[in-house]
XYZ file of C-alpha atoms in Angstrom:
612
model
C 105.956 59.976 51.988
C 108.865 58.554 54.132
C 107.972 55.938 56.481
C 107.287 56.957 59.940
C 110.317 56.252 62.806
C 111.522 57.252 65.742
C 113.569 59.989 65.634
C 117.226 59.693 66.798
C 117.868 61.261 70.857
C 120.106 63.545 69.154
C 117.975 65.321 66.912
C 115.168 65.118 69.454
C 117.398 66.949 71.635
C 118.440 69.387 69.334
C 114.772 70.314 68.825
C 114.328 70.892 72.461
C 116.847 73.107 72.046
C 115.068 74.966 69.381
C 112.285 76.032 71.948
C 114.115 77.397 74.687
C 117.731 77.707 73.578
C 117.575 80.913 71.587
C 121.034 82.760 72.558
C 123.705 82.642 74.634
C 121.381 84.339 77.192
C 118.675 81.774 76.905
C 121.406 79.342 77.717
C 122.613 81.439 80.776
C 118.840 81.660 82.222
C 118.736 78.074 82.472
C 121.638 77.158 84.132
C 121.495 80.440 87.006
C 117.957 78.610 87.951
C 119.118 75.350 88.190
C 121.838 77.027 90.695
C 119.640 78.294 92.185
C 116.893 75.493 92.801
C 120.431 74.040 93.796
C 120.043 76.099 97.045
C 122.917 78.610 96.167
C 123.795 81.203 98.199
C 126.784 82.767 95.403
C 127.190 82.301 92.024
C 130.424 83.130 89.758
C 129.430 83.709 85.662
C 132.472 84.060 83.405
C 131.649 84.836 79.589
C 133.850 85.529 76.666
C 132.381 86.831 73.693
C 129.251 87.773 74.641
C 128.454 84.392 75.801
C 129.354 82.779 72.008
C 132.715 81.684 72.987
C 132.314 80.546 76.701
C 129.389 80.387 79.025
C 131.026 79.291 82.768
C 128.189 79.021 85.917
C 129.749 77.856 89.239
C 127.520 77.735 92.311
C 127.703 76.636 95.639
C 124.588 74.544 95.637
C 123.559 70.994 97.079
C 125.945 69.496 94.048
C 124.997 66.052 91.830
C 126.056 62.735 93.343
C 128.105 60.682 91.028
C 125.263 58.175 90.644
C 122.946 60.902 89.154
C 125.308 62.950 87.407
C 124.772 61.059 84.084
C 120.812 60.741 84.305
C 121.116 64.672 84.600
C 122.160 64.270 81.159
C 119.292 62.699 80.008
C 115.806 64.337 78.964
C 112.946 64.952 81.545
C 115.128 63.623 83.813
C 114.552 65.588 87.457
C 114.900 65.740 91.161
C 111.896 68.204 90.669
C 108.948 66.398 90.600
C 107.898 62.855 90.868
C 104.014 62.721 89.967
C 101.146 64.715 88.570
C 100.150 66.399 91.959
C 103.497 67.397 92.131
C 103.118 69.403 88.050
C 100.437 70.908 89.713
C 102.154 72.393 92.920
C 105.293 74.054 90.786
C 107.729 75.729 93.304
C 110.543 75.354 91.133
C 112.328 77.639 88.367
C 112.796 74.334 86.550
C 110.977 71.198 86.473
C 110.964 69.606 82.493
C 114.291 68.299 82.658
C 115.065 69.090 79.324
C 117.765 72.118 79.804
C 120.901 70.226 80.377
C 120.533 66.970 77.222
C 119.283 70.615 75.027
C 122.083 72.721 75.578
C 124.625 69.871 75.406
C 123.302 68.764 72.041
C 124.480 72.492 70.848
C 127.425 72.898 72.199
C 130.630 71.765 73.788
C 129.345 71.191 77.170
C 131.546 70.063 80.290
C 129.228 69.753 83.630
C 131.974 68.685 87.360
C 129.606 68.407 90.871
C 130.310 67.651 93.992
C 127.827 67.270 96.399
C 129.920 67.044 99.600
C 131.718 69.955 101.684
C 134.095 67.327 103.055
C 135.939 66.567 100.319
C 137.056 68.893 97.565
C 136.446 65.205 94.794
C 133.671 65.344 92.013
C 132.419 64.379 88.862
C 132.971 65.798 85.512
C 131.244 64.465 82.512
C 131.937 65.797 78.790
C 129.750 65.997 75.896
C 129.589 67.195 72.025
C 127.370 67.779 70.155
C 125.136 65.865 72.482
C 127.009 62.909 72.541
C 128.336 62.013 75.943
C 131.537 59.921 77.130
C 130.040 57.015 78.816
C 131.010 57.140 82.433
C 132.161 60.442 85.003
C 135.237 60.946 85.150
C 136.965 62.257 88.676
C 138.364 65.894 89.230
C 138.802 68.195 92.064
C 136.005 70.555 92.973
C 134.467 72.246 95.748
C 130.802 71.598 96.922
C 128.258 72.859 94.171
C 128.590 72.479 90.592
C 130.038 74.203 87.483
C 128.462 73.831 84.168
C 130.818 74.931 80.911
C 129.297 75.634 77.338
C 131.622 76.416 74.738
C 131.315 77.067 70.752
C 127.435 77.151 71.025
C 125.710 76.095 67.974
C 128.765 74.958 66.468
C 126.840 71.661 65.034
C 123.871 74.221 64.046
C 125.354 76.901 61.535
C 121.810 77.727 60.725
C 120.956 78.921 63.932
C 124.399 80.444 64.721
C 123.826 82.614 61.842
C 120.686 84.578 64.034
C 123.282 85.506 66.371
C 124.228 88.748 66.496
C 127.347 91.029 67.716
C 129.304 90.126 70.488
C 128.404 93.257 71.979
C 124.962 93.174 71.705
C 124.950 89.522 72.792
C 126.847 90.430 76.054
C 123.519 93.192 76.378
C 121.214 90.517 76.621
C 123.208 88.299 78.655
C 123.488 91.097 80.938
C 119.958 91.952 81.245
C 119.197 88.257 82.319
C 121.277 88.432 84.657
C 120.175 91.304 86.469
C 116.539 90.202 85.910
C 117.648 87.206 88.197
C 119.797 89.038 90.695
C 116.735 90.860 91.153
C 114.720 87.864 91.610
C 116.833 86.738 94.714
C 118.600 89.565 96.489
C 119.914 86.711 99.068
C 122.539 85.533 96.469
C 125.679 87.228 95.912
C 126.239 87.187 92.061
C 129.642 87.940 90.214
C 130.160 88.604 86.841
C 132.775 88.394 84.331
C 133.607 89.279 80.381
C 136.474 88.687 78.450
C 138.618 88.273 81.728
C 136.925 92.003 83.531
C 134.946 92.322 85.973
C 131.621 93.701 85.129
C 128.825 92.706 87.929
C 129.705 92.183 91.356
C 126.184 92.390 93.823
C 126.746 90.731 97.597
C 123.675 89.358 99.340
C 121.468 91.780 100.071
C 119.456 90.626 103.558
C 118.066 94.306 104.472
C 116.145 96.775 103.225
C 119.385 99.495 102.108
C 120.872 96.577 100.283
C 118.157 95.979 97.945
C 117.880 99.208 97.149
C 121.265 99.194 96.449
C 121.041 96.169 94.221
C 117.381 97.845 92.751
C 119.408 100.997 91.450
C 122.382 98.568 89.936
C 119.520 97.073 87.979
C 117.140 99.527 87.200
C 119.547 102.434 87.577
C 119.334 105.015 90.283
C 117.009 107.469 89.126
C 114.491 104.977 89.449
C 115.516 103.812 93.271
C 114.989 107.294 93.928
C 111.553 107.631 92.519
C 110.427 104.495 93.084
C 107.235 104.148 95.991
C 107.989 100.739 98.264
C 104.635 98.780 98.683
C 103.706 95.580 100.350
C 100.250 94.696 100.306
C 98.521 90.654 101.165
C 95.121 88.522 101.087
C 93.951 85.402 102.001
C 96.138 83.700 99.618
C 98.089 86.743 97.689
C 101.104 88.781 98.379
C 102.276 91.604 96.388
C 105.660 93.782 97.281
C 108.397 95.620 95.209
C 108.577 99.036 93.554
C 106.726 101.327 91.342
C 107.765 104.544 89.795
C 106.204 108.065 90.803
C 104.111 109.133 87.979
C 106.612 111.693 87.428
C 109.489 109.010 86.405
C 107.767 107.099 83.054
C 109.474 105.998 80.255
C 108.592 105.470 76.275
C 108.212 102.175 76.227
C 107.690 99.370 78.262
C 110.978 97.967 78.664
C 111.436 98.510 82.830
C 108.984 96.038 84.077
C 109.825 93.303 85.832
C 107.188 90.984 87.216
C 108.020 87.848 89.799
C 105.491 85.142 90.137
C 106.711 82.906 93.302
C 110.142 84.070 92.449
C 109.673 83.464 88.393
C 110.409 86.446 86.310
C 107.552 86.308 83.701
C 105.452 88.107 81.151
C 101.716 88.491 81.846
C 99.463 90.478 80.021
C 96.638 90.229 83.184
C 98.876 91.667 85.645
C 100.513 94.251 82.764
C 96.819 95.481 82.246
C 96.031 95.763 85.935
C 99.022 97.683 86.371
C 98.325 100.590 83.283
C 94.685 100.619 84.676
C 95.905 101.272 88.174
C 98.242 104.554 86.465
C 95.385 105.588 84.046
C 94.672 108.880 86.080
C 98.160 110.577 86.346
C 100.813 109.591 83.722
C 101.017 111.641 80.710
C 99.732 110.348 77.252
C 101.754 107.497 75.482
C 104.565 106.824 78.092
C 104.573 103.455 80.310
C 105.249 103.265 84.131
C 108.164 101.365 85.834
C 107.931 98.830 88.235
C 109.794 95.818 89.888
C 106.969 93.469 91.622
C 107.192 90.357 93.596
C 103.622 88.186 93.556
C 103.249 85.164 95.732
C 100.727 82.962 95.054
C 99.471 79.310 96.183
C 101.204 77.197 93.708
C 97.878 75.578 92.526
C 96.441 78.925 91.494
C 99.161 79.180 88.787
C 100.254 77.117 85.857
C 103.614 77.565 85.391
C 103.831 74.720 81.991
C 101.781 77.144 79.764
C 105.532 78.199 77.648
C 108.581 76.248 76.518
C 110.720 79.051 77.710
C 108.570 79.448 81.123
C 108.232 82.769 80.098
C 104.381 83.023 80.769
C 102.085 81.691 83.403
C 98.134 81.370 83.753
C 96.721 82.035 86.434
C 93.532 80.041 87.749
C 91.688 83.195 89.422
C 92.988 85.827 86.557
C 90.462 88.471 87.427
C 91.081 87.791 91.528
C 94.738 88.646 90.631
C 94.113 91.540 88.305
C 91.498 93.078 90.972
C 94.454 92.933 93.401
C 97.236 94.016 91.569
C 95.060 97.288 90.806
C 93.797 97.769 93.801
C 97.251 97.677 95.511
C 99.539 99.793 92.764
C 96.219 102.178 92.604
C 95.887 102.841 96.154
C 99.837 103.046 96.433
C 99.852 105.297 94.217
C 97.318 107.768 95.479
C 98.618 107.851 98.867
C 102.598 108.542 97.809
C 103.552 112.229 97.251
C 106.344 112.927 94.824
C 109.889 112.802 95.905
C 111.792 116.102 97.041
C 114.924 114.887 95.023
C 117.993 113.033 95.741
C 118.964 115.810 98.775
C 116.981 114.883 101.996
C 115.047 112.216 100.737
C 114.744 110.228 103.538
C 113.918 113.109 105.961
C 111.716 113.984 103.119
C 110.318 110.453 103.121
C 109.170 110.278 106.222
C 107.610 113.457 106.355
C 105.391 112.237 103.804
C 104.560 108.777 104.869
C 103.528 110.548 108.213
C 101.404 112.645 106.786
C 99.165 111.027 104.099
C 98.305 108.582 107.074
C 96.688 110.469 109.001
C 93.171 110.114 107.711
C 91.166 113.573 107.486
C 87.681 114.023 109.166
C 85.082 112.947 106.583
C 81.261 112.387 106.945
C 82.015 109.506 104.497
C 84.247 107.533 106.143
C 86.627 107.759 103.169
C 90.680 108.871 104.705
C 92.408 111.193 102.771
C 89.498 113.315 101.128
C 87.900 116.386 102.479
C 84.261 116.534 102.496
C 82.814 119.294 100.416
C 79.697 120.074 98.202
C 79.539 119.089 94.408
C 77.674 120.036 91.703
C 77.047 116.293 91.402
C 75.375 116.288 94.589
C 73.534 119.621 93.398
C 72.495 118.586 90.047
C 72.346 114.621 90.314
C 68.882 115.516 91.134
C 67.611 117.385 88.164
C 64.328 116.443 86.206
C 64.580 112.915 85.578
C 67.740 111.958 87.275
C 70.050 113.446 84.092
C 73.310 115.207 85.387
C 73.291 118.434 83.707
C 77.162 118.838 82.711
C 76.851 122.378 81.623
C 75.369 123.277 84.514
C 78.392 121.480 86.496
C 80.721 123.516 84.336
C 79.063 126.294 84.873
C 79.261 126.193 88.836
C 82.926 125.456 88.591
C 83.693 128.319 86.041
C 82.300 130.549 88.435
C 84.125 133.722 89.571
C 85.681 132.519 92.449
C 87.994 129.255 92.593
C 85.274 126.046 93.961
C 86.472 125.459 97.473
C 89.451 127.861 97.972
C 87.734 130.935 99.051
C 85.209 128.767 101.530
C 88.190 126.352 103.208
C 90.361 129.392 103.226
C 89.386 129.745 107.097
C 89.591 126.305 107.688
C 92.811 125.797 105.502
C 94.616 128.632 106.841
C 97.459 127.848 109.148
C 99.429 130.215 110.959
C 103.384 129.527 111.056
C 103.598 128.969 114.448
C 101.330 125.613 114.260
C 104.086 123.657 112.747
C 105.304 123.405 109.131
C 103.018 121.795 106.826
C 103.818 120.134 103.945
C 103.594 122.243 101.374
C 104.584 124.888 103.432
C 103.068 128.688 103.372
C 102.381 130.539 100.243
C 104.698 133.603 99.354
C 103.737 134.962 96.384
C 102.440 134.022 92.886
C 104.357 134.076 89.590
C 103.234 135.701 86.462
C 100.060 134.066 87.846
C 100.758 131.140 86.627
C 102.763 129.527 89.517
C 102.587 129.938 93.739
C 105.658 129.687 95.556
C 105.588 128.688 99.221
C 108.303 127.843 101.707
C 108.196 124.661 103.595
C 111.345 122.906 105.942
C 112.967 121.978 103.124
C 113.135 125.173 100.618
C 110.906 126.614 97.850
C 107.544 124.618 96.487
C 106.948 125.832 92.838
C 103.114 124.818 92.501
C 101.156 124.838 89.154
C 97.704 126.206 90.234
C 95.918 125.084 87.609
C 97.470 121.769 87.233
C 96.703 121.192 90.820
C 93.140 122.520 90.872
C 92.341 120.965 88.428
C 93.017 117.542 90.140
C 91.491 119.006 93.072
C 88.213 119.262 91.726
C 88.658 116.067 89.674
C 89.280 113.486 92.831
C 85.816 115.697 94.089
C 84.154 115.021 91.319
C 85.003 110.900 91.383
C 84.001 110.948 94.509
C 80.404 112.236 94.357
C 79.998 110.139 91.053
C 80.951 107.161 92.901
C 79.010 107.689 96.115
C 75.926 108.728 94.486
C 74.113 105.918 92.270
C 74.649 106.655 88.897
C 72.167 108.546 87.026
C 70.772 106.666 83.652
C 68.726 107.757 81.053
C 66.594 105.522 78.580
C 67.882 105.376 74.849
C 64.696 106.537 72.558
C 65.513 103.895 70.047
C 67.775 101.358 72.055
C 71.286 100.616 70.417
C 71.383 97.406 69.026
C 75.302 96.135 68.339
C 76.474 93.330 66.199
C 79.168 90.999 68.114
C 80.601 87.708 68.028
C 78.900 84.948 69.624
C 81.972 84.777 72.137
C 81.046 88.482 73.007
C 77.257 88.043 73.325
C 77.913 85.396 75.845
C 80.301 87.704 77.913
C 77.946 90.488 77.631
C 75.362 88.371 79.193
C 77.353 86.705 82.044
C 78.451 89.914 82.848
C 75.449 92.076 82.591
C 75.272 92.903 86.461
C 78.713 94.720 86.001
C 77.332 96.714 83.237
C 74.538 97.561 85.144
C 77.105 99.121 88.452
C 78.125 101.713 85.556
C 74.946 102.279 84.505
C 74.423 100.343 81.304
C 71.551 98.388 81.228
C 72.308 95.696 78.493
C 70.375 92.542 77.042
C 71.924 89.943 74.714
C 69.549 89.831 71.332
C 70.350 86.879 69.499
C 73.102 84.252 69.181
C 75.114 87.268 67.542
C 73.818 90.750 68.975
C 73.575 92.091 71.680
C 70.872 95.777 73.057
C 71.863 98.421 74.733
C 68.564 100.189 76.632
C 69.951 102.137 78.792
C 73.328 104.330 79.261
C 74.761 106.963 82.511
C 73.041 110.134 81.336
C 76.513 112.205 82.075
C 77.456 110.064 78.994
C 74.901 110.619 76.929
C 74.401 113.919 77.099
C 77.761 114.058 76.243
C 77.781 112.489 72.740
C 80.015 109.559 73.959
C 80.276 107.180 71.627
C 78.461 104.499 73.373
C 79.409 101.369 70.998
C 83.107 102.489 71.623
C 82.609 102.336 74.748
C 81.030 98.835 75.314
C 82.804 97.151 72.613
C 86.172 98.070 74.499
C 85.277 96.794 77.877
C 83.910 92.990 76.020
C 87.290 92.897 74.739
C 88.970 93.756 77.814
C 86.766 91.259 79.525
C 87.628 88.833 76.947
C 91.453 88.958 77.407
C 91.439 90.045 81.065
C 88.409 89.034 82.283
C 87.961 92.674 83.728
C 87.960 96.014 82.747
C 88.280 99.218 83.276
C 86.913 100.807 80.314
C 83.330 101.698 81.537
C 84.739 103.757 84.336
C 87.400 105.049 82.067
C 84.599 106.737 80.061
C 82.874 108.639 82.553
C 86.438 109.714 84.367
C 87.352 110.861 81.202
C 84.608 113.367 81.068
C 84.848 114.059 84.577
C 88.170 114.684 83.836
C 87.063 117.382 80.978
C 84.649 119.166 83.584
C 87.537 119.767 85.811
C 89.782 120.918 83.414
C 87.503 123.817 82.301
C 86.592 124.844 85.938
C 89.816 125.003 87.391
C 91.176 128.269 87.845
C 92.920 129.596 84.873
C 96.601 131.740 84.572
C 96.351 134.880 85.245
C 94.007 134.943 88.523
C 95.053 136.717 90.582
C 94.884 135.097 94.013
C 95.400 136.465 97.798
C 97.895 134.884 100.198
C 94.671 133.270 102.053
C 93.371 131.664 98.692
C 96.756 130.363 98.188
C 97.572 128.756 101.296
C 94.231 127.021 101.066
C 94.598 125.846 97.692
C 97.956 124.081 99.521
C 95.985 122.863 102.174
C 93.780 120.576 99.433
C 96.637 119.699 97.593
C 98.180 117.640 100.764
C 94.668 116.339 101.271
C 93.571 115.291 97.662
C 94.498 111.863 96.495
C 96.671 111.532 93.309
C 97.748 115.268 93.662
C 101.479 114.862 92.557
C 100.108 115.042 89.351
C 97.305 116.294 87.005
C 94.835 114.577 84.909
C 97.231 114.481 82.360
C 100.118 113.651 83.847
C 101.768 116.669 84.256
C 103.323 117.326 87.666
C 101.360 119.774 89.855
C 104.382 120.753 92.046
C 107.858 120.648 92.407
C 110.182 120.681 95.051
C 114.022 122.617 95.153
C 115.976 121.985 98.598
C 118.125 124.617 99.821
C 121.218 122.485 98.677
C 120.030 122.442 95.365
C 119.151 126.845 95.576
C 122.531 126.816 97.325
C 124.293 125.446 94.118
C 122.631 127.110 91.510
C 124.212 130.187 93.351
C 127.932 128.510 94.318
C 126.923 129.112 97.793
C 129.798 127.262 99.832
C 132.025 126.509 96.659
């Protein structure tokens, strides 16, 4: 064994380097958020080579005096914080000091500052390699500060060997930098490679601005079916953008998530998010979204990654509660776009109508009070909810609920246009077609029956306490001692979904009794709570218990919702509309697939040339 010694500053700085220099891009993340704790308002990038050649950050920021410039240099060396309260009230991007002495150890690095607007003077300082000429030097610059890196990893050929392509080098120096631009629509960012101009995003102050900058980031399709939300309490704000249902993708790779103006990764707030689209996007593909969370610095630790690319949060199940709650109720109230031709006029149609809330002896807006067979059967012998019965009743001949609210549904034209318009006719009975201000709705009856009867069906299972039914022999299931202990802290939240559960040894836990509409379906009841005590374990909620019964709720509805080829009348029709604008979640099925669709006269006008 070698004797133990202190390791040289240059090697100690090279393996800071190793943790959060990884690329060119790493290197450009760190020096756009130490422009912008600088206070920048606009900041000029100029790459060559993907960021392997040159890496060139300007800013007009508060600057570096020339009596600080050279402690910059030095490791966990910052303005940033002073003491431990301070660690533990993080409103910075940056705070360990260690960016600058790491990328200079790795590089070619030339840093000039000047802190004053009254004098174009500053300070340049020069490094290689990590070592440092030993005073500033003078040279003309305006207020703020430009940082240099050249010939990264030129001292490293082991690590310049990861590197790939210059073109797909530029890609992920290109994604940073709209994943910061996004961060901070108040700073104008410009952009340039090999010499051409490639990004060039002003300040963005109101509302048409950053949607302007939202589509040059996420591209347009997305601006245009994104749904705006902005939800707060007590000590948590949420805004930004989520994609309609109907606009998913394949795999997770357009999600951005801000904490306190951080872009991070956080599997709490990921979770929330997929529980919150559970009900209405199709099998397999993720949802979109661009979200901004504020919350009291001390609820957040912001040290928890070298790279500051994950926080924790002190309240993770208040946050993942609220996150759900607000993309889940966002999402329920939002009717699909009409397309890129009158949007806005379409826009505000819709936000004017799902806000009016609709009589209910509930008290819950947005749903229409009507009879259930959960209401009718929760009842039975012994409290057990009788599922072919339910089916049964909805199977029936006539469509649940369209030929009773026809009366009440039906509107006559002159009362004003609703939205869905009046029915016309029905195709190949398959699909109704109805005219509205805008031009022809193209409605999937059984798609949107079928989420008709679903939202009814949620609703009486929710309102009504939850039937449960005594296992014979009770289930006794074999966990970790880490599990046992969740299952017991959180028996009372087993209980609300009707599982009555006991922890049996250090190692084991017994299940005595389950929701009878579960049982009697076969559900596989181990499955079941197995999946929510991991979910509890990494989230510390979950979803899963509901999740099983919706799921079979969401079976019943399927089989009674009216099926192609029924023939409908006009009446029937125009009712079934009339639900559809009052049913939460109705843009899509239970599946995912879109109930409706909406075609403008522009775009009927030029599918025909009409005007051309």
């Amino acid at each position: 064994m070698k004797p133990i010694q202190q390791l040289s500053v240059q090697l100690v700085n090279q393996i800071a380097a190793g943790e959060v220099i990884e690329r060119p891009a790493s290197v450009l993340k760190e020096l756009l958020e130490n422009a912008l704790d600088a206070g920048a308002t606009r900041i000029s990038v100029e790459l060559e080579r993907g960021g392997t050649k040159t890496i060139r950050v300007t800013d007009n920021g508060h600057g570096i005096p020339e009596k600080e410039i050279m402690h910059a240099m030095q490791r966990h060396a910052t303005s940033k914080i002073t003491t431990l309260e301070d660690l533990e009230h993080i409103a910075t991007l940056g705070f360990r000091g260690e960016a600058l002495p790491s990328i200079a150890s790795v590089s070619r690095f030339t840093l000039a500052s000047n802190p004053l607007e009254t004098t174009n003077q500053g300070w340049q300082v020069l490094a290689e390699g990590g070592e440092f000429a030993d005073n500033p030097v003078p040279v003309r610059h305006a207020k703020g500060t430009t940082v240099e890196v050249s010939s990264l990893f030129f001292n490293v050929p082991a690590r310049k060997k990861f590197l790939r392509t210059e073109q797909t080098e530029f890609q992920h120096c290109q994604s940073m930098l709209l994943k910061i631009a996004l961060s901070r629509f108040d700073v104008a960012l410009s952009v340039r490679h090999n010499g051409r101009s490639c990004i060039e995003l002003a300040a963005a102050d109101d509302q048409q601005g950053k949607e302007q900058r939202l589509a040059r980031a996420c591209g347009r399709k997305f601006a245009e079916q994104s749904i705006r939300l902005e939800h707060s309490a007590q000590d948590i704000r949420m805004n930004g953008w989520i994609s309609l249902p109907t606009f998913s993708r394949s795999q997770s790779d357009l999600q951005y998530l801000y904490v306190n103006g951080r872009a991070i990764r956080d599997k709490v707030v990921s979770h929330a998010v997929r529980q919150a689209y559970q009900d209405v996007l199709y099998h397999g593909r993720f949802p979109a979204f661009v979200l901004f969370l504020e919350v009291d610095p001390a609820q957040v630790d912001v040290n928890a990654h070298p790279m500051k690319h994950e926080v924790r949060f002190r309240q993770g199940r208040y946050v993942h509660d609220f996150v759900r709650h607000t993309v889940g109720k966002a999402i329920a109230e939002t009717m699909p776009e009409a397309g890129q031709q009158d949007a806005g006029k379409y826009r505000e149609i819709v936000n004017d109508y799902v806000r009016v809330p609709q009589s209910d002896t509930t008290g819950a807006p947005g749903r229409s009070r009507s009879t259930s067979p959960l209401e009718s059967y929760a009842g039975t012998p012994g409290g057990a909810f009788s599922v072919q019965a339910a089916v049964q009743l909805y199977a029936a001949s006539d469509p649940p609920g369209l030929h009773g609210a026809a009366q009440d549904g039906e509107t006559s034209p002159d009362a004003g246009q609703p939205l869905l318009g009046h029915a016309l006719t029905q195709l190949h009975g398959i699909y109704v077609l109805a005219q509205n201000d805008m031009g022809l709705v193209i409605v999937d009856m059984h798609a949107a029956h079928e989420r008709i009867l679903y939202e009814q069906l949620k609703v009486s299972y929710q309102q009504s306490s939850i039937p449960m039914q005594a296992l014979l022999v009770p289930l006794t299931i074999e966990v970790s001692q880490q599990e046992a202990v969740l299952a017991e802290q959180h028996a009372d939240l087993f209980l609300e979904f009707g599982f009555r559960t006991e922890r049996f040894g250090d190692e084991s836990i017994v299940v005595r009794e389950v929701p009878a509409l579960l049982q009697q379906a076969q559900t596989d009841i181990e499955g079941v709570i197995r999946d929510a005590l991991s979910d509890l374990g990494s989230f510390e909620s979950t979803g899963k218990l509901e999740q099983a019964g919706n799921e079979l709720l969401s079976t019943m509805a399927c089989h009674g919702s009216v099926r192609a080829n029924r023939k409908l009348t006009i009446t029937e029709m125009n009712a079934l509309l009339r639900k559809i604008e009052a049913t939460e979640r109705s843009a899509q099925c239970n599946h995912g697939r879109p109930t409706w669709v909406q075609l403008s006269v522009d775009q009927l006008d030029k599918l025909f040339k009409r005007g051309q």
